[in-house]
PDB file of C-alpha atoms in Angstrom:
ATOM      1  CA  MET R   1     111.072  75.104 113.654  1.00  0.00           C
ATOM      2  CA  ALA R   2     113.767  75.027 111.012  1.00  0.00           C
ATOM      3  CA  SER R   3     111.975  72.301 109.100  1.00  0.00           C
ATOM      4  CA  ASN R   4     108.693  74.249 109.192  1.00  0.00           C
ATOM      5  CA  SER R   5     110.479  77.385 107.964  1.00  0.00           C
ATOM      6  CA  SER R   6     112.153  75.585 105.043  1.00  0.00           C
ATOM      7  CA  TRP R   7     108.863  73.897 104.145  1.00  0.00           C
ATOM      8  CA  GLY R   8     107.188  77.315 104.083  1.00  0.00           C
ATOM      9  CA  ARG R   9     109.870  78.713 101.766  1.00  0.00           C
ATOM     10  CA  ARG R  10     109.501  75.765  99.392  1.00  0.00           C
ATOM     11  CA  ARG R  11     105.738  76.250  99.365  1.00  0.00           C
ATOM     12  CA  ARG R  12     106.089  79.961  98.547  1.00  0.00           C
ATOM     13  CA  ARG R  13     108.547  79.174  95.715  1.00  0.00           C
ATOM     14  CA  ARG R  14     106.123  76.619  94.266  1.00  0.00           C
ATOM     15  CA  ARG R  15     103.318  79.169  94.398  1.00  0.00           C
ATOM     16  CA  LYS R  16     105.493  81.781  92.672  1.00  0.00           C
ATOM     17  CA  ARG R  17     106.529  79.342  89.925  1.00  0.00           C
ATOM     18  CA  PHE R  18     102.908  78.307  89.433  1.00  0.00           C
ATOM     19  CA  SER R  19     101.793  81.951  89.298  1.00  0.00           C
ATOM     20  CA  THR R  20     104.500  82.871  86.757  1.00  0.00           C
ATOM     21  CA  LYS R  21     103.748  79.807  84.664  1.00  0.00           C
ATOM     22  CA  ARG R  22     100.013  80.524  84.781  1.00  0.00           C
ATOM     23  CA  TRP R  23     100.577  84.171  83.761  1.00  0.00           C
ATOM     24  CA  SER R  24     102.808  83.105  80.882  1.00  0.00           C
ATOM     25  CA  GLN R  25     100.221  80.557  79.754  1.00  0.00           C
ATOM     26  CA  ASP R  26      97.429  83.160  79.913  1.00  0.00           C
ATOM     27  CA  PHE R  27      99.536  85.597  77.875  1.00  0.00           C
ATOM     28  CA  CYS R  28     100.293  82.922  75.268  1.00  0.00           C
ATOM     29  CA  ASP R  29      96.601  81.996  75.061  1.00  0.00           C
ATOM     30  CA  ILE R  30      95.615  85.638  74.508  1.00  0.00           C
ATOM     31  CA  TYR R  31      98.360  86.101  71.887  1.00  0.00           C
ATOM     32  CA  LYS R  32      97.296  82.945  70.059  1.00  0.00           C
ATOM     33  CA  THR R  33      93.658  84.067  70.091  1.00  0.00           C
ATOM     34  CA  VAL R  34      94.521  87.493  68.646  1.00  0.00           C
ATOM     35  CA  THR R  35      96.821  85.920  66.040  1.00  0.00           C
ATOM     36  CA  ASN R  36      94.188  83.372  65.045  1.00  0.00           C
ATOM     37  CA  ILE R  37      91.628  86.161  64.594  1.00  0.00           C
ATOM     38  CA  LYS R  38      94.064  88.022  62.318  1.00  0.00           C
ATOM     39  CA  ASN R  39      94.805  84.853  60.360  1.00  0.00           C
ATOM     40  CA  ALA R  40      91.113  84.054  59.992  1.00  0.00           C
ATOM     41  CA  LYS R  41      90.376  87.542  58.663  1.00  0.00           C
ATOM     42  CA  VAL R  42      93.219  87.324  56.135  1.00  0.00           C
ATOM     43  CA  TYR R  43      92.154  83.817  55.072  1.00  0.00           C
ATOM     44  CA  GLN R  44      88.509  84.851  54.675  1.00  0.00           C
ATOM     45  CA  TYR R  45      89.343  87.984  52.689  1.00  0.00           C
ATOM     46  CA  MET R  46      91.829  86.251  50.388  1.00  0.00           C
ATOM     47  CA  HIS R  47      89.465  83.325  49.788  1.00  0.00           C
ATOM     48  CA  GLU R  48      86.432  85.536  49.082  1.00  0.00           C
ATOM     49  CA  THR R  49      88.266  87.899  46.737  1.00  0.00           C
ATOM     50  CA  ILE R  50      90.116  85.208  44.785  1.00  0.00           C
ATOM     51  CA  THR R  51      87.106  82.877  44.395  1.00  0.00           C
ATOM     52  CA  VAL R  52      85.259  84.595  41.561  1.00  0.00           C
ATOM     53  CA  ASN R  53      83.447  81.657  39.920  1.00  0.00           C
ATOM     54  CA  GLY R  54      82.292  78.219  41.046  1.00  0.00           C
ATOM     55  CA  CYS R  55      84.915  76.226  39.130  1.00  0.00           C
ATOM     56  CA  PRO R  56      86.334  73.548  41.504  1.00  0.00           C
ATOM     57  CA  GLU R  57      89.853  74.042  40.144  1.00  0.00           C
ATOM     58  CA  TYR R  58      89.679  77.795  40.734  1.00  0.00           C
ATOM     59  CA  GLN R  59      88.262  77.284  44.215  1.00  0.00           C
ATOM     60  CA  ALA R  60      91.128  74.917  45.027  1.00  0.00           C
ATOM     61  CA  ARG R  61      93.638  77.536  43.874  1.00  0.00           C
ATOM     62  CA  ALA R  62      91.842  80.178  45.943  1.00  0.00           C
ATOM     63  CA  THR R  63      91.954  77.960  49.021  1.00  0.00           C
ATOM     64  CA  ALA R  64      95.673  77.318  48.491  1.00  0.00           C
ATOM     65  CA  LYS R  65      96.441  81.035  48.164  1.00  0.00           C
ATOM     66  CA  ALA R  66      94.301  81.879  51.175  1.00  0.00           C
ATOM     67  CA  THR R  67      96.078  79.197  53.210  1.00  0.00           C
ATOM     68  CA  VAL R  68      99.483  80.612  52.245  1.00  0.00           C
ATOM     69  CA  ALA R  69      98.309  84.100  53.223  1.00  0.00           C
ATOM     70  CA  ALA R  70      97.004  82.863  56.567  1.00  0.00           C
ATOM     71  CA  PHE R  71     100.249  80.968  57.197  1.00  0.00           C
ATOM     72  CA  ALA R  72     102.235  84.114  56.432  1.00  0.00           C
ATOM     73  CA  ALA R  73     100.019  85.980  58.882  1.00  0.00           C
ATOM     74  CA  SER R  74     101.417  83.862  61.714  1.00  0.00           C
ATOM     75  CA  GLU R  75     104.968  85.117  61.123  1.00  0.00           C
ATOM     76  CA  GLY R  76     104.649  88.180  63.350  1.00  0.00           C
ATOM     77  CA  HIS R  77     105.040  91.796  62.257  1.00  0.00           C
ATOM     78  CA  SER R  78     105.249  90.901  58.541  1.00  0.00           C
ATOM     79  CA  HIS R  79     101.779  89.336  58.371  1.00  0.00           C
ATOM     80  CA  PRO R  80      99.503  90.496  55.504  1.00  0.00           C
ATOM     81  CA  ARG R  81      96.949  93.119  56.459  1.00  0.00           C
ATOM     82  CA  VAL R  82      93.747  94.255  54.795  1.00  0.00           C
ATOM     83  CA  VAL R  83      93.508  98.048  54.557  1.00  0.00           C
ATOM     84  CA  GLU R  84      90.394  99.729  53.163  1.00  0.00           C
ATOM     85  CA  LEU R  85      90.589 103.375  52.114  1.00  0.00           C
ATOM     86  CA  PRO R  86      87.840 105.661  50.790  1.00  0.00           C
ATOM     87  CA  LYS R  87      88.372 106.870  47.220  1.00  0.00           C
ATOM     88  CA  THR R  88      87.833 110.624  47.025  1.00  0.00           C
ATOM     89  CA  GLU R  89      88.597 113.413  44.576  1.00  0.00           C
ATOM     90  CA  GLU R  90      91.852 114.111  46.401  1.00  0.00           C
ATOM     91  CA  GLY R  91      93.072 110.567  45.677  1.00  0.00           C
ATOM     92  CA  LEU R  92      94.292 107.943  48.120  1.00  0.00           C
ATOM     93  CA  GLY R  93      97.134 109.893  49.676  1.00  0.00           C
ATOM     94  CA  PHE R  94     100.129 107.659  48.981  1.00  0.00           C
ATOM     95  CA  ASN R  95     102.772 106.935  46.338  1.00  0.00           C
ATOM     96  CA  VAL R  96     104.041 103.582  45.104  1.00  0.00           C
ATOM     97  CA  MET R  97     107.376 102.552  43.627  1.00  0.00           C
ATOM     98  CA  GLY R  98     108.926  99.404  42.185  1.00  0.00           C
ATOM     99  CA  GLY R  99     107.507  96.776  39.852  1.00  0.00           C
ATOM    100  CA  LYS R 100     108.448  93.942  37.535  1.00  0.00           C
ATOM    101  CA  GLU R 101     110.351  96.227  35.169  1.00  0.00           C
ATOM    102  CA  GLN R 102     112.590  97.238  38.072  1.00  0.00           C
ATOM    103  CA  ASN R 103     112.953  93.649  39.306  1.00  0.00           C
ATOM    104  CA  SER R 104     111.385  94.519  42.654  1.00  0.00           C
ATOM    105  CA  PRO R 105     108.059  94.263  44.502  1.00  0.00           C
ATOM    106  CA  ILE R 106     105.667  97.217  44.496  1.00  0.00           C
ATOM    107  CA  TYR R 107     105.930  99.267  47.677  1.00  0.00           C
ATOM    108  CA  ILE R 108     104.237 102.159  49.425  1.00  0.00           C
ATOM    109  CA  SER R 109     107.087 104.651  49.179  1.00  0.00           C
ATOM    110  CA  ARG R 110     105.392 107.737  50.636  1.00  0.00           C
ATOM    111  CA  ILE R 111     102.377 108.607  52.763  1.00  0.00           C
ATOM    112  CA  ILE R 112     101.293 112.118  51.740  1.00  0.00           C
ATOM    113  CA  PRO R 113     100.950 114.394  54.800  1.00  0.00           C
ATOM    114  CA  GLY R 114      97.306 115.231  55.473  1.00  0.00           C
ATOM    115  CA  GLY R 115      96.092 112.803  52.793  1.00  0.00           C
ATOM    116  CA  VAL R 116      93.492 110.044  53.007  1.00  0.00           C
ATOM    117  CA  ALA R 117      96.011 107.316  53.883  1.00  0.00           C
ATOM    118  CA  GLU R 118      97.530 109.337  56.724  1.00  0.00           C
ATOM    119  CA  ARG R 119      94.124 110.268  58.153  1.00  0.00           C
ATOM    120  CA  HIS R 120      92.995 106.644  57.975  1.00  0.00           C
ATOM    121  CA  GLY R 121      96.176 105.455  59.660  1.00  0.00           C
ATOM    122  CA  GLY R 122      96.132 101.875  58.364  1.00  0.00           C
ATOM    123  CA  LEU R 123      98.881 102.168  55.745  1.00  0.00           C
ATOM    124  CA  LYS R 124     102.618 102.526  56.348  1.00  0.00           C
ATOM    125  CA  ARG R 125     105.584 103.600  54.299  1.00  0.00           C
ATOM    126  CA  GLY R 126     107.406 100.312  53.682  1.00  0.00           C
ATOM    127  CA  ASP R 127     104.242  98.268  53.102  1.00  0.00           C
ATOM    128  CA  GLN R 128     104.551  95.881  50.171  1.00  0.00           C
ATOM    129  CA  LEU R 129     101.432  95.991  47.992  1.00  0.00           C
ATOM    130  CA  LEU R 130     100.137  92.438  47.458  1.00  0.00           C
ATOM    131  CA  SER R 131      96.706  93.027  45.913  1.00  0.00           C
ATOM    132  CA  VAL R 132      94.256  95.769  44.949  1.00  0.00           C
ATOM    133  CA  ASN R 133      90.541  94.968  45.235  1.00  0.00           C
ATOM    134  CA  GLY R 134      91.268  91.249  45.062  1.00  0.00           C
ATOM    135  CA  VAL R 135      93.624  91.488  42.050  1.00  0.00           C
ATOM    136  CA  SER R 136      97.170  90.364  42.824  1.00  0.00           C
ATOM    137  CA  VAL R 137      99.971  92.769  41.899  1.00  0.00           C
ATOM    138  CA  GLU R 138     102.824  90.512  43.007  1.00  0.00           C
ATOM    139  CA  GLY R 139     105.260  90.218  40.116  1.00  0.00           C
ATOM    140  CA  GLU R 140     103.323  92.832  38.105  1.00  0.00           C
ATOM    141  CA  HIS R 141     104.534  95.983  36.376  1.00  0.00           C
ATOM    142  CA  HIS R 142     104.314  99.319  38.166  1.00  0.00           C
ATOM    143  CA  GLU R 143     101.734 100.631  35.703  1.00  0.00           C
ATOM    144  CA  LYS R 144      99.381  97.711  36.450  1.00  0.00           C
ATOM    145  CA  ALA R 145      99.186  98.664  40.120  1.00  0.00           C
ATOM    146  CA  VAL R 146      98.656 102.336  39.256  1.00  0.00           C
ATOM    147  CA  GLU R 147      95.835 101.455  36.835  1.00  0.00           C
ATOM    148  CA  LEU R 148      94.080  99.305  39.455  1.00  0.00           C
ATOM    149  CA  LEU R 149      94.332 102.075  42.037  1.00  0.00           C
ATOM    150  CA  LYS R 150      92.979 104.663  39.592  1.00  0.00           C
ATOM    151  CA  ALA R 151      90.136 102.379  38.476  1.00  0.00           C
ATOM    152  CA  ALA R 152      88.848 101.855  42.028  1.00  0.00           C
ATOM    153  CA  LYS R 153      85.567 103.608  42.843  1.00  0.00           C
ATOM    154  CA  ASP R 154      84.187 104.697  46.223  1.00  0.00           C
ATOM    155  CA  SER R 155      86.763 102.638  48.149  1.00  0.00           C
ATOM    156  CA  VAL R 156      89.785 100.422  47.619  1.00  0.00           C
ATOM    157  CA  LYS R 157      90.791  97.286  49.526  1.00  0.00           C
ATOM    158  CA  LEU R 158      94.521  96.668  49.732  1.00  0.00           C
ATOM    159  CA  VAL R 159      96.364  93.631  51.027  1.00  0.00           C
ATOM    160  CA  VAL R 160      99.781  94.768  52.232  1.00  0.00           C
ATOM    161  CA  ARG R 161     102.707  93.375  54.214  1.00  0.00           C
ATOM    162  CA  TYR R 162     105.102  95.528  56.228  1.00  0.00           C
ATOM    163  CA  THR R 163     108.707  94.872  55.165  1.00  0.00           C
ATOM    164  CA  PRO R 164     110.538  98.219  55.503  1.00  0.00           C
ATOM    165  CA  LYS R 165     114.060  96.776  55.235  1.00  0.00           C
ATOM    166  CA  VAL R 166     113.402  95.571  51.695  1.00  0.00           C
ATOM    167  CA  LEU R 167     112.142  99.041  50.730  1.00  0.00           C
ATOM    168  CA  GLU R 168     115.261 100.634  52.202  1.00  0.00           C
ATOM    169  CA  GLU R 169     117.469  98.249  50.207  1.00  0.00           C
ATOM    170  CA  MET R 170     115.473  98.950  47.051  1.00  0.00           C
ATOM    171  CA  GLU R 171     115.704 102.732  47.513  1.00  0.00           C
ATOM    172  CA  ALA R 172     119.450 102.465  48.134  1.00  0.00           C
ATOM    173  CA  ARG R 173     119.818 100.457  44.915  1.00  0.00           C
ATOM    174  CA  PHE R 174     117.802 103.014  42.940  1.00  0.00           C
ATOM    175  CA  GLU R 175     119.858 105.849  44.400  1.00  0.00           C
ATOM    176  CA  LYS R 176     123.076 104.130  43.276  1.00  0.00           C
ATOM    177  CA  LEU R 177     121.651 103.767  39.774  1.00  0.00           C
ATOM    178  CA  ARG R 178     120.621 107.448  39.697  1.00  0.00           C
ATOM    179  CA  THR R 179     124.064 108.499  40.920  1.00  0.00           C
ATOM    180  CA  ALA R 180     125.757 106.350  38.259  1.00  0.00           C
ATOM    181  CA  ARG R 181     123.504 107.872  35.567  1.00  0.00           C
ATOM    182  CA  ARG R 182     124.292 111.415  36.689  1.00  0.00           C
ATOM    183  CA  ARG R 183     128.015 110.659  36.558  1.00  0.00           C
ATOM    184  CA  GLN R 184     127.690 109.239  33.052  1.00  0.00           C
ATOM    185  CA  GLN R 185     125.776 112.314  31.913  1.00  0.00           C
ATOM    186  CA  GLN R 186     128.359 114.629  33.464  1.00  0.00           C
ATOM    187  CA  GLN R 187     131.208 112.703  31.832  1.00  0.00           C
ATOM    188  CA  LEU R 188     129.439 112.799  28.468  1.00  0.00           C
ATOM    189  CA  LEU R 189     128.860 116.550  28.800  1.00  0.00           C
ATOM    190  CA  MET R 190     132.505 117.132  29.720  1.00  0.00           C
ATOM    191  CA  GLN R 191     133.646 115.093  26.711  1.00  0.00           C
ATOM    192  CA  GLN R 192     131.418 117.135  24.405  1.00  0.00           C
ATOM    193  CA  GLN R 193     132.756 120.400  25.844  1.00  0.00           C
ATOM    194  CA  GLN R 194     136.345 119.207  25.424  1.00  0.00           C
ATOM    195  CA  GLN R 195     135.685 118.236  21.807  1.00  0.00           C
ATOM    196  CA  GLN R 196     134.171 121.655  21.115  1.00  0.00           C
ATOM    197  CA  GLN R 197     137.182 123.376  22.681  1.00  0.00           C
ATOM    198  CA  GLN R 198     139.613 121.255  20.677  1.00  0.00           C
ATOM    199  CA  ASN R 199     137.759 121.776  17.369  1.00  0.00           C
ATOM    200  CA  PRO R 200     136.237 125.281  17.495  1.00  0.00           C
ATOM    201  CA  GLY R 201     136.626 125.698  13.723  1.00  0.00           C
ATOM    202  CA  SER R 202     134.483 122.698  12.849  1.00  0.00           C
ATOM    203  CA  GLN R 203     131.509 124.199  14.683  1.00  0.00           C
ATOM    204  CA  GLN R 204     131.937 127.570  12.924  1.00  0.00           C
ATOM    205  CA  ASN R 205     132.190 125.889   9.506  1.00  0.00           C
ATOM    206  CA  HIS R 206     129.105 123.847  10.273  1.00  0.00           C
ATOM    207  CA  MET R 207     127.174 127.005  11.246  1.00  0.00           C
ATOM    208  CA  SER R 208     128.263 128.876   8.076  1.00  0.00           C
TER     209      SER R 208
END
């Protein structure tokens, strides 16, 4: 009896391990399928938008960029996403900050409440802007991104990547710079006031 009981326990443990392993495998298969679909969409979009003419060299470059984008898409939450927004008279409903002149990427810094971007729901504060209607804005000046967004008609396709920590670091750096500038301005104003108090006659003579 004891041997039959122990054999039964071993059998149940094997079944449990098999069931857990099978569930884990099924979950991994589903995750891989979803990820591959995302990667394929990113690859297809990047390849189609970058390949403008039939030049073999340009097509090779497009394929390389699309491959990099698809590879980045497999890195989890920071994968590139394609977001399409309608272009209306009220604008797109978001603000951008950063750019080459500020030695930083271009980011979505604010989603305007009630605006197009918020109603659409595909864009997030903290998204890095990678391209606008197939034109890359990585390493570009702030004004270039703004011009591309303004020039879009009917709708705009954005490739973005969610990296909020970098935006937070960038905003903290900008805030330090603004604080330093305010202090300099205050110090300069105080120096001017002190000089005026020390030399009141020079100002009167100048006015006369």
